[in-house]
Short mmCIF file of C-alpha atoms in Angstrom, two decimals:
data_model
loop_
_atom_site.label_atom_id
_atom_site.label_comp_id
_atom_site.label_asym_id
_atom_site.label_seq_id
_atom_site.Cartn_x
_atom_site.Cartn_y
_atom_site.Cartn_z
CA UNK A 1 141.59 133.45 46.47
CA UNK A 2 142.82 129.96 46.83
CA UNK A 3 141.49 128.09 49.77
CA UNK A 4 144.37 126.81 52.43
CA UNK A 5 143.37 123.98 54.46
CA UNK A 6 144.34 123.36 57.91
CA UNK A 7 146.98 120.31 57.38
CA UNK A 8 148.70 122.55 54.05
CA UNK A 9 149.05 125.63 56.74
CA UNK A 10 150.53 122.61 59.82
CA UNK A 11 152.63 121.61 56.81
CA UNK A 12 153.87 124.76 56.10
CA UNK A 13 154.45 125.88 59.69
CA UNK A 14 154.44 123.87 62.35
CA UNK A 15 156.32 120.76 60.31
CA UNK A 16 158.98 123.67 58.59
CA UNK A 17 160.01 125.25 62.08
CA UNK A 18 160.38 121.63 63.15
CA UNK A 19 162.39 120.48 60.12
CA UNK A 20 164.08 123.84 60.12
CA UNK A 21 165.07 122.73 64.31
CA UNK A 22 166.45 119.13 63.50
CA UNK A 23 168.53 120.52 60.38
CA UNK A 24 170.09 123.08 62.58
CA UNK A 25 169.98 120.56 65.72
CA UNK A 26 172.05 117.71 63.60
CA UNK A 27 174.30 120.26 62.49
CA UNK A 28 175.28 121.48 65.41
CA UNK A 29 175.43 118.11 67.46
CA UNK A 30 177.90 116.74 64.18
CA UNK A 31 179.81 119.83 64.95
CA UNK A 32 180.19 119.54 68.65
CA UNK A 33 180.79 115.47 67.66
CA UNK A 34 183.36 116.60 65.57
CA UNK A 35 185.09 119.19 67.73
CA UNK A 36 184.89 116.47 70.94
CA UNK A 37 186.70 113.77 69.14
CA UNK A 38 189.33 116.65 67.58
CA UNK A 39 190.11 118.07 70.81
CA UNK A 40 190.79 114.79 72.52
CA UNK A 41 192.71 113.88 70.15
CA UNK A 42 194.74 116.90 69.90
CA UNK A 43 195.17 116.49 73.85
CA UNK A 44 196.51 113.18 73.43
CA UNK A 45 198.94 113.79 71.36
CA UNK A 46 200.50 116.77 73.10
CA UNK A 47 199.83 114.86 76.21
CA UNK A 48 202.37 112.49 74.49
CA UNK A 49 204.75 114.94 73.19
CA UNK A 50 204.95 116.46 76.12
CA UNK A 51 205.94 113.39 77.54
CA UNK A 52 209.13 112.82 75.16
CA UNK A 53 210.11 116.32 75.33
CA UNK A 54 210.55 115.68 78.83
CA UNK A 55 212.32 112.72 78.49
CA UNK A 56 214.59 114.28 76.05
CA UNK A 57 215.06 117.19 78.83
CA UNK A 58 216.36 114.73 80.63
CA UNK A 59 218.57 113.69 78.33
CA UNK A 60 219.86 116.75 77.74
CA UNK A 61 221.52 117.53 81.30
CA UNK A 62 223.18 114.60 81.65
CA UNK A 63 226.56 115.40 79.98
CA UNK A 64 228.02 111.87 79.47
CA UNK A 65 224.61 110.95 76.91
CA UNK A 66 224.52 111.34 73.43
CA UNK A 67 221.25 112.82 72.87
CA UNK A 68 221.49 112.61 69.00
CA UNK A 69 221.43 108.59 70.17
CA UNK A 70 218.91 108.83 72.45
CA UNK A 71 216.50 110.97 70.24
CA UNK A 72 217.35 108.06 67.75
CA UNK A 73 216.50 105.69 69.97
CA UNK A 74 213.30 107.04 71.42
CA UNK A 75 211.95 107.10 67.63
CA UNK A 76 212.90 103.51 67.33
CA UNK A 77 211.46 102.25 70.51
CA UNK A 78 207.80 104.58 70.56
CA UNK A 79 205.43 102.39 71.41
CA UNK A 80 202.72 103.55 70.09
CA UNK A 81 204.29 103.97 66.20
CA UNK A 82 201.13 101.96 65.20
CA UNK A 83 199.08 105.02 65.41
CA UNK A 84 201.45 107.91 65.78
CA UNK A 85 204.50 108.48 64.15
CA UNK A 86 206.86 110.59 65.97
CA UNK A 87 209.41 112.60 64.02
CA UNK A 88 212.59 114.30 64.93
CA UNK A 89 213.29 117.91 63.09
CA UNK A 90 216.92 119.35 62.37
CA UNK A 91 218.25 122.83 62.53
CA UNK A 92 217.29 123.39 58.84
CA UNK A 93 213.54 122.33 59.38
CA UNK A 94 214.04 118.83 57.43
CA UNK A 95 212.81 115.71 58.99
CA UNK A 96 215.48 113.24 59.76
CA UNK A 97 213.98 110.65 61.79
CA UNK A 98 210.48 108.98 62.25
CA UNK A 99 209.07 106.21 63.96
CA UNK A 100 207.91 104.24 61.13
CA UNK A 101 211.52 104.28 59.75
CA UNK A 102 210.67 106.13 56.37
CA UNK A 103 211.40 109.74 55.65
CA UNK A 104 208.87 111.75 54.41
CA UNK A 105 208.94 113.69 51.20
CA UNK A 106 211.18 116.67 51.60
CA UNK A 107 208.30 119.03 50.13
CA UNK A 108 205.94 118.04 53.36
CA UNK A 109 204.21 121.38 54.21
CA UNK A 110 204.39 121.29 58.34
CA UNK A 111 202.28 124.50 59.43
CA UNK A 112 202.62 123.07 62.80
CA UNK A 113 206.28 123.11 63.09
CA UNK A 114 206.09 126.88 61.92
CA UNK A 115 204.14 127.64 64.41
CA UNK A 116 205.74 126.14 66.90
CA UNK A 117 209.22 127.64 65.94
CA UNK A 118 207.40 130.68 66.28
CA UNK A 119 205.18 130.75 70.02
CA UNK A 120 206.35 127.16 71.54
CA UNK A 121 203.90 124.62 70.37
CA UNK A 122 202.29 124.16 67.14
CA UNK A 123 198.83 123.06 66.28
CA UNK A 124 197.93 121.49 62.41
CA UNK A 125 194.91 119.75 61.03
CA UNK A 126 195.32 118.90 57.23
CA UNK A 127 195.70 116.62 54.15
CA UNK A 128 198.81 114.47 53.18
CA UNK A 129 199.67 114.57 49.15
CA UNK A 130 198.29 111.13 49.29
CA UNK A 131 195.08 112.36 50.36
CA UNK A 132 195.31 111.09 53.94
CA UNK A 133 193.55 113.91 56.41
CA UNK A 134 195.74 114.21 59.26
CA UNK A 135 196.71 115.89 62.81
CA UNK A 136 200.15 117.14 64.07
CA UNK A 137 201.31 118.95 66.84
CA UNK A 138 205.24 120.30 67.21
CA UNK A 139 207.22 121.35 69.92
CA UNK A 140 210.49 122.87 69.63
CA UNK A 141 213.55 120.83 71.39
CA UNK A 142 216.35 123.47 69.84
CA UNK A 143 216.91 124.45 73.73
CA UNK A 144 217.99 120.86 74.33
CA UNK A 145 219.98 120.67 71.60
CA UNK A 146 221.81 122.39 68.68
CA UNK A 147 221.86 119.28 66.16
CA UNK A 148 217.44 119.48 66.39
CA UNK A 149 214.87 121.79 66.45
CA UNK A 150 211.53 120.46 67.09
CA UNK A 151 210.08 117.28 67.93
CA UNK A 152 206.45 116.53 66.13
CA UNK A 153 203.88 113.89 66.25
CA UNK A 154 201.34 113.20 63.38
CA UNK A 155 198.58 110.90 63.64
CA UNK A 156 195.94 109.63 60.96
CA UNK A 157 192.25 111.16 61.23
CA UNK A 158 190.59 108.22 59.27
CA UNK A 159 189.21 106.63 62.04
CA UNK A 160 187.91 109.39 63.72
CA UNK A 161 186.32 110.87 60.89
CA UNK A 162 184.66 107.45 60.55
CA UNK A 163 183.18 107.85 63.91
CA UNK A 164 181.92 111.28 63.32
CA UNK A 165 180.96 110.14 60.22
CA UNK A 166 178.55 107.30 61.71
CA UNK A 167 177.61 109.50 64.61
CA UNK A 168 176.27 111.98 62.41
CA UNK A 169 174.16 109.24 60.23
CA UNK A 170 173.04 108.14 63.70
CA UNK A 171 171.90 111.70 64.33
CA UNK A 172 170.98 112.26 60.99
CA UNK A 173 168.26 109.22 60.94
CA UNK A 174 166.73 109.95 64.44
CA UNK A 175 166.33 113.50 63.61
CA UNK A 176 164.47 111.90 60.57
CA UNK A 177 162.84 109.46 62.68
CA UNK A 178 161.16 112.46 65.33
CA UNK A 179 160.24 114.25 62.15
CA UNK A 180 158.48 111.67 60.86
CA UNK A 181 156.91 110.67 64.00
CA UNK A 182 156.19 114.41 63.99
CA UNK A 183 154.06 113.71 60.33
CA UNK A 184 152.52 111.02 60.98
CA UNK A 185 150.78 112.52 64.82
CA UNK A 186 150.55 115.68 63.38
CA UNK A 187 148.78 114.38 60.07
CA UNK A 188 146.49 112.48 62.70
CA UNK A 189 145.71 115.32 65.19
CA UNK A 190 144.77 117.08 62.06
CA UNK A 191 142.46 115.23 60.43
CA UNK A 192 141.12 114.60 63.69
CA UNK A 193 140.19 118.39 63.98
CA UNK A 194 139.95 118.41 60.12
CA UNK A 195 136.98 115.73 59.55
CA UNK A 196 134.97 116.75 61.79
CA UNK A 197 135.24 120.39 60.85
CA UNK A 198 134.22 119.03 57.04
CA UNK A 199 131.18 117.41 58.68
CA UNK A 200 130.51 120.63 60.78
CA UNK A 201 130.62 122.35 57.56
CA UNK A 202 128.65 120.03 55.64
CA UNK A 203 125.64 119.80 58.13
CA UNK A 204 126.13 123.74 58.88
CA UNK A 205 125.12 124.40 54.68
CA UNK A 206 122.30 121.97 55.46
CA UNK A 207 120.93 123.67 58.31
CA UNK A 208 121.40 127.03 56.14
CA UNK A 209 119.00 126.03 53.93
CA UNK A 210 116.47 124.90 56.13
CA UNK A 211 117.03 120.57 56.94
CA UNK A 212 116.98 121.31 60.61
CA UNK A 213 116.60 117.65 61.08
CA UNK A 214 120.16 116.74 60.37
CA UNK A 215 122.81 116.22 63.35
CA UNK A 216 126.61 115.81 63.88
CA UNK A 217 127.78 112.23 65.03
CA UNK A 218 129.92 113.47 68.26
CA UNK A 219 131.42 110.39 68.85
CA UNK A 220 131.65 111.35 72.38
CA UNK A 221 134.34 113.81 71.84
CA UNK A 222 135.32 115.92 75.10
CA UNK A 223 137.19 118.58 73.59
CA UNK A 224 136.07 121.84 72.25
CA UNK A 225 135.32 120.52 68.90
CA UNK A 226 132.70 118.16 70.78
CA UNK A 227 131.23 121.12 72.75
CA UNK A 228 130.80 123.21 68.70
CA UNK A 229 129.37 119.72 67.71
CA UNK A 230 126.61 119.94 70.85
CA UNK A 231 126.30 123.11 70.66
CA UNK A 232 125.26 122.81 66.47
CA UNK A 233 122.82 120.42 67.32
CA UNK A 234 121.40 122.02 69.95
CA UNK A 235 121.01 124.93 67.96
CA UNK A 236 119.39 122.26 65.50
CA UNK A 237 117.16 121.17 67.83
CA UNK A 238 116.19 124.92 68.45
CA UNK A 239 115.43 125.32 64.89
CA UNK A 240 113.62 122.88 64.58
CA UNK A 241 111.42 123.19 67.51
CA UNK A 242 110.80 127.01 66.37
CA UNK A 243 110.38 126.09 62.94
CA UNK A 244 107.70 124.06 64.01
CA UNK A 245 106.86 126.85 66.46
CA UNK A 246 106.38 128.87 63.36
CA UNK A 247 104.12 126.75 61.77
CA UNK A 248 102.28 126.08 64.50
CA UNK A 249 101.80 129.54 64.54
CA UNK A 250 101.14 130.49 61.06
CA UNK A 251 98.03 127.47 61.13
CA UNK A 252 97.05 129.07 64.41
CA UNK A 253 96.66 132.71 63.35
CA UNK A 254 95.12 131.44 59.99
CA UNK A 255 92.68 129.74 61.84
CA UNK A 256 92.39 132.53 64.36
CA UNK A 257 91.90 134.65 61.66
CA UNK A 258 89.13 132.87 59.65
CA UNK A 259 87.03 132.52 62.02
CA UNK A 260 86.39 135.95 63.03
CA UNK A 261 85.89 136.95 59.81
CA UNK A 262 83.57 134.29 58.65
CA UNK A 263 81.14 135.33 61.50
CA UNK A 264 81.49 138.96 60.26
CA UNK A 265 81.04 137.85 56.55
CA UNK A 266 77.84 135.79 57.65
CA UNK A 267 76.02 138.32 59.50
CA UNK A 268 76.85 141.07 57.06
CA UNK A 269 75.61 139.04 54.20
CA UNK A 270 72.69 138.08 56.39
CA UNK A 271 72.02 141.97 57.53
CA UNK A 272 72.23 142.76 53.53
CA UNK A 273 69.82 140.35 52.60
CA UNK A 274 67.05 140.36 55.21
CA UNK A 275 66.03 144.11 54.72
CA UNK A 276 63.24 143.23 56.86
CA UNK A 277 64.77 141.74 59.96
CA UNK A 278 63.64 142.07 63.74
CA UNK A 279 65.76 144.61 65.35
CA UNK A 280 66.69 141.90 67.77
CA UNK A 281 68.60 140.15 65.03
CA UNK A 282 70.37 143.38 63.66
CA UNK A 283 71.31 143.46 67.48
CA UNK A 284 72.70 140.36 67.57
CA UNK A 285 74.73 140.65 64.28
CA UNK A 286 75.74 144.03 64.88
CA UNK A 287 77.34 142.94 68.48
CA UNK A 288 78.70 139.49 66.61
CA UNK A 289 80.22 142.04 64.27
CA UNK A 290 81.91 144.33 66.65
CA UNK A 291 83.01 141.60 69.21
CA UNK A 292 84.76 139.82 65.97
CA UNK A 293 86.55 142.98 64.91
CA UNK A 294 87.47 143.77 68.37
CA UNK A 295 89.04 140.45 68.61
CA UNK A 296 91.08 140.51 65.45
CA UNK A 297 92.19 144.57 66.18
CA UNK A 298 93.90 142.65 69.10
CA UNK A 299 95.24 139.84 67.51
CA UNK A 300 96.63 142.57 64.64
CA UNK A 301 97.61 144.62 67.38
CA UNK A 302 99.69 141.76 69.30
CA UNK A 303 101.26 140.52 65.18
CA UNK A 304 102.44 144.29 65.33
CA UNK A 305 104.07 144.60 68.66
CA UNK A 306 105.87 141.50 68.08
CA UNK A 307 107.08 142.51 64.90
CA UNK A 308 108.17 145.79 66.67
CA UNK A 309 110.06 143.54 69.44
CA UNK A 310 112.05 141.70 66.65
CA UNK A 311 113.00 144.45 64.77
CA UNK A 312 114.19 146.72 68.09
CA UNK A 313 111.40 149.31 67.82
CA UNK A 314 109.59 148.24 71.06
CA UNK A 315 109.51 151.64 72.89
CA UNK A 316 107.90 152.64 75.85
CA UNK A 317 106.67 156.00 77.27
CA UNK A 318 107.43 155.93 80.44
CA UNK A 319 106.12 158.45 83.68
CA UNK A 320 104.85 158.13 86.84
CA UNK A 321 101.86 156.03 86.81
CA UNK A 322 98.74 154.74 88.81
CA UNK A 323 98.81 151.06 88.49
CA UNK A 324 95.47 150.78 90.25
CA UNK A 325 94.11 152.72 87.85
CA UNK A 326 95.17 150.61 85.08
CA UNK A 327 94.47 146.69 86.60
CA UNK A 328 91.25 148.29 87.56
CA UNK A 329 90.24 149.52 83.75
CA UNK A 330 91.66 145.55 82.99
CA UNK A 331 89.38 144.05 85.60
CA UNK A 332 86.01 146.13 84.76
CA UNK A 333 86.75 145.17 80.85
CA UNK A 334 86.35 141.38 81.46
CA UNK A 335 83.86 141.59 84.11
CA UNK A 336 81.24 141.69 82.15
CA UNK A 337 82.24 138.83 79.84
CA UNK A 338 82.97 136.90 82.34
CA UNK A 339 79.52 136.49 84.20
CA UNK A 340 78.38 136.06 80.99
CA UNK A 341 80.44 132.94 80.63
CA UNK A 342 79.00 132.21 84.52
CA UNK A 343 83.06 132.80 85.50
CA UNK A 344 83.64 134.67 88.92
CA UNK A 345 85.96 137.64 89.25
CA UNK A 346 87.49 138.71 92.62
CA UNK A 347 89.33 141.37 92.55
CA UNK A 348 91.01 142.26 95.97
CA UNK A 349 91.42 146.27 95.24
CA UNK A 350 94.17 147.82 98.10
CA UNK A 351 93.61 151.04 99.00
CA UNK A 352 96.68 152.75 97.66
CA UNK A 353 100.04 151.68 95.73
CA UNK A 354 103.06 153.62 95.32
CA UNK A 355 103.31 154.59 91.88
CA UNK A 356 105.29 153.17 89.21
CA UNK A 357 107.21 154.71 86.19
CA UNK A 358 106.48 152.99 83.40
CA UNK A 359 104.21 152.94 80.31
CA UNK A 360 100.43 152.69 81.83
CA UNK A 361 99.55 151.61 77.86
CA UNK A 362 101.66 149.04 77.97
CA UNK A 363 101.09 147.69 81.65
CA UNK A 364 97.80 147.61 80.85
CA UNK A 365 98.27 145.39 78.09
CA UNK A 366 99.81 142.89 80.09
CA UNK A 367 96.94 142.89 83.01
CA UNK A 368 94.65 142.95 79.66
CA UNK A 369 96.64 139.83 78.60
CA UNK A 370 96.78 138.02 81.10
CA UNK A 371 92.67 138.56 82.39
CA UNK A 372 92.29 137.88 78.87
CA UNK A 373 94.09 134.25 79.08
CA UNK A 374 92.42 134.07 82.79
CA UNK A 375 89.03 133.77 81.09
CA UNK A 376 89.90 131.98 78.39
CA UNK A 377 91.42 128.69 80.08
CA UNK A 378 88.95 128.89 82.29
CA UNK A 379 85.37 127.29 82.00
CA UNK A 380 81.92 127.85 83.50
CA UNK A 381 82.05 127.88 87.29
CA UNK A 382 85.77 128.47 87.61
CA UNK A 383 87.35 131.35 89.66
CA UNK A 384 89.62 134.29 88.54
CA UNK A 385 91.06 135.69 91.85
CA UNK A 386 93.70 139.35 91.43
CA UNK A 387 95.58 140.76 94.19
CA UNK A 388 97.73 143.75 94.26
CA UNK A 389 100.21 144.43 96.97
CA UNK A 390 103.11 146.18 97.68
CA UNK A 391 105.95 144.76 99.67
CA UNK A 392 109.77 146.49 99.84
CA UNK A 393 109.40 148.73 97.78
CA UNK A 394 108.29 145.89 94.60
CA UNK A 395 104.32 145.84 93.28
CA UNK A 396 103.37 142.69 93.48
CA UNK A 397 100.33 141.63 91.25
CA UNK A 398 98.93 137.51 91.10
CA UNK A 399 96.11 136.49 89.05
CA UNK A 400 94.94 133.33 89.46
CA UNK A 401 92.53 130.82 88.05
CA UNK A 402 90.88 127.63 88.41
CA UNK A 403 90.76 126.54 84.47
CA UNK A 404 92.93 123.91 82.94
CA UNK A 405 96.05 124.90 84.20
CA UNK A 406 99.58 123.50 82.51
CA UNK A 407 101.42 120.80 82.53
CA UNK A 408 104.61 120.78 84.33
CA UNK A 409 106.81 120.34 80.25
CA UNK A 410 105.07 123.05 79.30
CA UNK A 411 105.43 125.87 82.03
CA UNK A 412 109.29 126.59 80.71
CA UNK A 413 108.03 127.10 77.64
CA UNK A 414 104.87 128.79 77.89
CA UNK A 415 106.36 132.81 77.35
CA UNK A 416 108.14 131.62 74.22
CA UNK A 417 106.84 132.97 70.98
CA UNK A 418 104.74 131.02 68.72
CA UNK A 419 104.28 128.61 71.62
CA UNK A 420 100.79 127.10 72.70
CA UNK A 421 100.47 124.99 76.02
CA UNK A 422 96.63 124.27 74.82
CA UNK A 423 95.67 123.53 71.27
CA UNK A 424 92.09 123.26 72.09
CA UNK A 425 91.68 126.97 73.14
CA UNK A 426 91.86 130.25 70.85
CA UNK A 427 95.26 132.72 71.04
CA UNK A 428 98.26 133.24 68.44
CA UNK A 429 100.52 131.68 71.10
CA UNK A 430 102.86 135.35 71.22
CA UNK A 431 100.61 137.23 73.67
CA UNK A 432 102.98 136.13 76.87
CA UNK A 433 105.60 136.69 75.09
CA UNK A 434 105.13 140.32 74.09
CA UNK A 435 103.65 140.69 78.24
CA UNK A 436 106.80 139.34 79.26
CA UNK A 437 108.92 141.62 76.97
CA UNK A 438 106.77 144.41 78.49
CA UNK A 439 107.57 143.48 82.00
CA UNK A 440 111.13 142.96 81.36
CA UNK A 441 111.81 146.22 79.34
CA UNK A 442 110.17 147.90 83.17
CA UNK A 443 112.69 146.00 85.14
CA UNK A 444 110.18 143.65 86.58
CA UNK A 445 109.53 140.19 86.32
CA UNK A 446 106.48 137.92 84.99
CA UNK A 447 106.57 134.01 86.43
CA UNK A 448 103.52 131.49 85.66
CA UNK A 449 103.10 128.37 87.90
CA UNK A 450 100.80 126.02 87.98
CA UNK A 451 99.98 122.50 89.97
CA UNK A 452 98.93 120.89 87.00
CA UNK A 453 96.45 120.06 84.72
CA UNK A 454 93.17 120.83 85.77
CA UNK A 455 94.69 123.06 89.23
CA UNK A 456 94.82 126.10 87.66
CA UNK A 457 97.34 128.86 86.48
CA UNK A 458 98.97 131.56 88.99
CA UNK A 459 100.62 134.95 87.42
CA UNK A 460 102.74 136.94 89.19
CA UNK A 461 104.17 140.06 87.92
CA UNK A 462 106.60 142.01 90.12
CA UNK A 463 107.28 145.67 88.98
CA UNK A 464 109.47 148.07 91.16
CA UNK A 465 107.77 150.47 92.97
CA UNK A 466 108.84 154.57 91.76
CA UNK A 467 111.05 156.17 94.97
CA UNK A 468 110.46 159.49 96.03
#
């Protein structure tokens, strides 16, 4: 199918219903032009006749006048024979006397005098055998007198039809003139939604095959098309910063991946080898071995939740739940590894909760998580302080640290996927981000805050509590 750009489909519309308007607007103001300068004319001259019809009224009741005289001598003394020619009309219908002083051919069709004969006043616009266009208007006199019938009056339509003629050029050429000023701002409102649609386009294919570094030039457009141009490049910018998200990531988990399983390929070759070693070294390797694999089963595990989130098969199995029980199981799995790391844990344990219907799996993956992180931001001699509360009718659960806290950029950021507010420390970077899913999917909430580097990290997770 043949593509139709934007200025062929103005052309075709917009500029046709306007060219379509001005044809039947100059038509119609040449018509009214035409009918104006008719119908005064036509008024003038039975305004005139009118007037010698009365004179010859006159005429006729005074008894002692000759009116065949005075009709002769009205002809002969019309003032205005320059540009009408008055003509008397016998009995028989023949003209006998004119203005001008020359009869007209006997042939002469008069419509108007017909007419007249026949209702009282006759009305005729028409050509001469010469060629001349004309208008006459007759009244009948035969009441005045036996000798004539009508009186007429014929005038030449030259100059007006020169007037209407010009008038409608005049019209004619401004109609032309508003549709080309029409072409010329519509041609440049166009283009001006046109081009930058083209460069739209053009950086839209780029992006589509993965140059998230180009950008529109806005040039600080207000309209809508500026807002699709910011909102491209923002999207840009987006790509690009989760592009390199991505493969931030990918380096990350590579990483995060080797090194687990070089310390599980060393101490299995070594165990393999040294048939005779102490059983203090099979110890160690053993518990090298299973801490490793324990630490990539999580990292697989968090790869396949994620996956699950962005493919919409994230479910949960919800029912009423202990969450005491579950921070608790959280809190006794990283006690131990944390005094070994010299890290204190103090865990403020209420009494009793109100229960909460949710997954307990999956909330205990997110106190797991976020222990988990705790620890490892933290250093020797830090702090990792949990509290549990409950306050109308929302659990309320904070754990706090003393590690390295965040920097202020990075706290918006920090539950994005693939992100990493510390580079130096181990993690895939989409462990918050599944927690938060998690939280959000139980109509709670998860915010992070810190003061800084160096003052720590505070997590609060708000989950409502189950009514009864």
């Amino acid at each position: 199918m043949a593509k139709k750009s934007i200025t062929k489909r103005w052309i075709v519309n917009n500029l046709g219903v306007v060219v379509l308007v001005m044809f039947v607007l100059d038509l119609a103001f040449i018509y009214a032009i035409q009918s104006y300068f008719y119908s005064s004319a036509k008024q003038y001259l039975i305004s005139k006749i009118n007037a010698v019809t009365s004179v010859l009224s006159v005429y006729s009741q005074d008894n002692a006048a000759n009116f065949s005289a005075e009709m002769r001598n009205m002809l002969e003394t019309f003032n205005e024979k320059d540009k009408i020619e008055l003509m008397a009309i016998n009995s028989k219908g023949r003209v006998v006397l004119t203005s001008s002083g020359f009869s007209p051919d006997g042939n002469l069709l008069m419509p108007d005098y017909e007419q007249a004969m026949a209702s009282g006043e006759g009305y005729y616009v028409g050509k001469m055998p010469s060629g001349e266009k004309i208008m006459a208007v007759s009244v009948p006199v035969n009441s005045f007198s036996s000798e004539y019938s009508s009186v007429r009056m014929v005038t030449s339509l030259t100059d007006i039809d020169l007037n209407i003629k010009t008038s409608g050029i005049a019209v004619t050429i401004v109609c032309f003139a508003i549709i080309l000023v029409v072409i010329i701002t519509g041609l440049y409102f166009t283009n001006s939604i046109v081009r930058p649609i083209q460069q739209i386009s053009s950086i839209a294919r780029k992006i589509a095959i993965g140059d998230f570094s180009v950008r529109i030039n806005n040039n600080n457009s207000n309209d809508e098309i500026g807002d699709l141009c910011t909102a491209i490049n923002n999207m840009a910018d987006e790509l690009l910063n989760a592009e390199g998200m991505k493969n931030e990531f990918i380096s990350s988990v590579s990483h995060e991946l080797r090194t687990p399983l070089t310390a599980i390929k060393g101490w299995a070759e070594t165990l393999m080898i040294d048939e005779n070693a102490n059983p203090e070294t099979v110890r160690r390797g053993v518990g090298v071995i299973v801490n490793e694999t324990e630490r990539l089963s999580q990292m697989v595990e968090e790869l396949l939740d994620f996956s699950r989130m962005q493919s919409g098969h994230f479910t949960l199995q919800k029912e009423n739940m202990d969450i005491l029980a579950e921070l608790g199981d959280a809190v006794w799995i990283y006690g131990e590894k944390a005094r070994r790391e010299n890290m204190k844990i103090i865990y403020n344990d209420p009494e009793m909760l109100p229960f909460v219907f949710g997954d307990k799996n999956r909330i205990r993956q997110v106190f797991i998580n976020i222990i988990d992180n705790a620890v490892k931001y933290s250093s020797a001699s830090d702090t990792i302080t949990i509290n549990a509360s409950e306050s109308d009718g929302k659990i309320i659960v904070t754990v706090s640290d003393t590690g390295c806290g965040i920097k202020e950029s990075d706290l918006s950021k920090v539950k994005t996927k693939f992100y990493k507010a510390n580079h130096t420390r181990r993690g895939s970077g989409i462990g918050l981000a599944v927690a938060d899913e998690i939280i959000t999917m139980h109509s709670g909430t998860m915010d992070i805050s810190s003061a800084g580097e160096g003052m720590g990290t505070t997590v609060t997770i708000v989950l409502p509590a189950k009514t009864q």
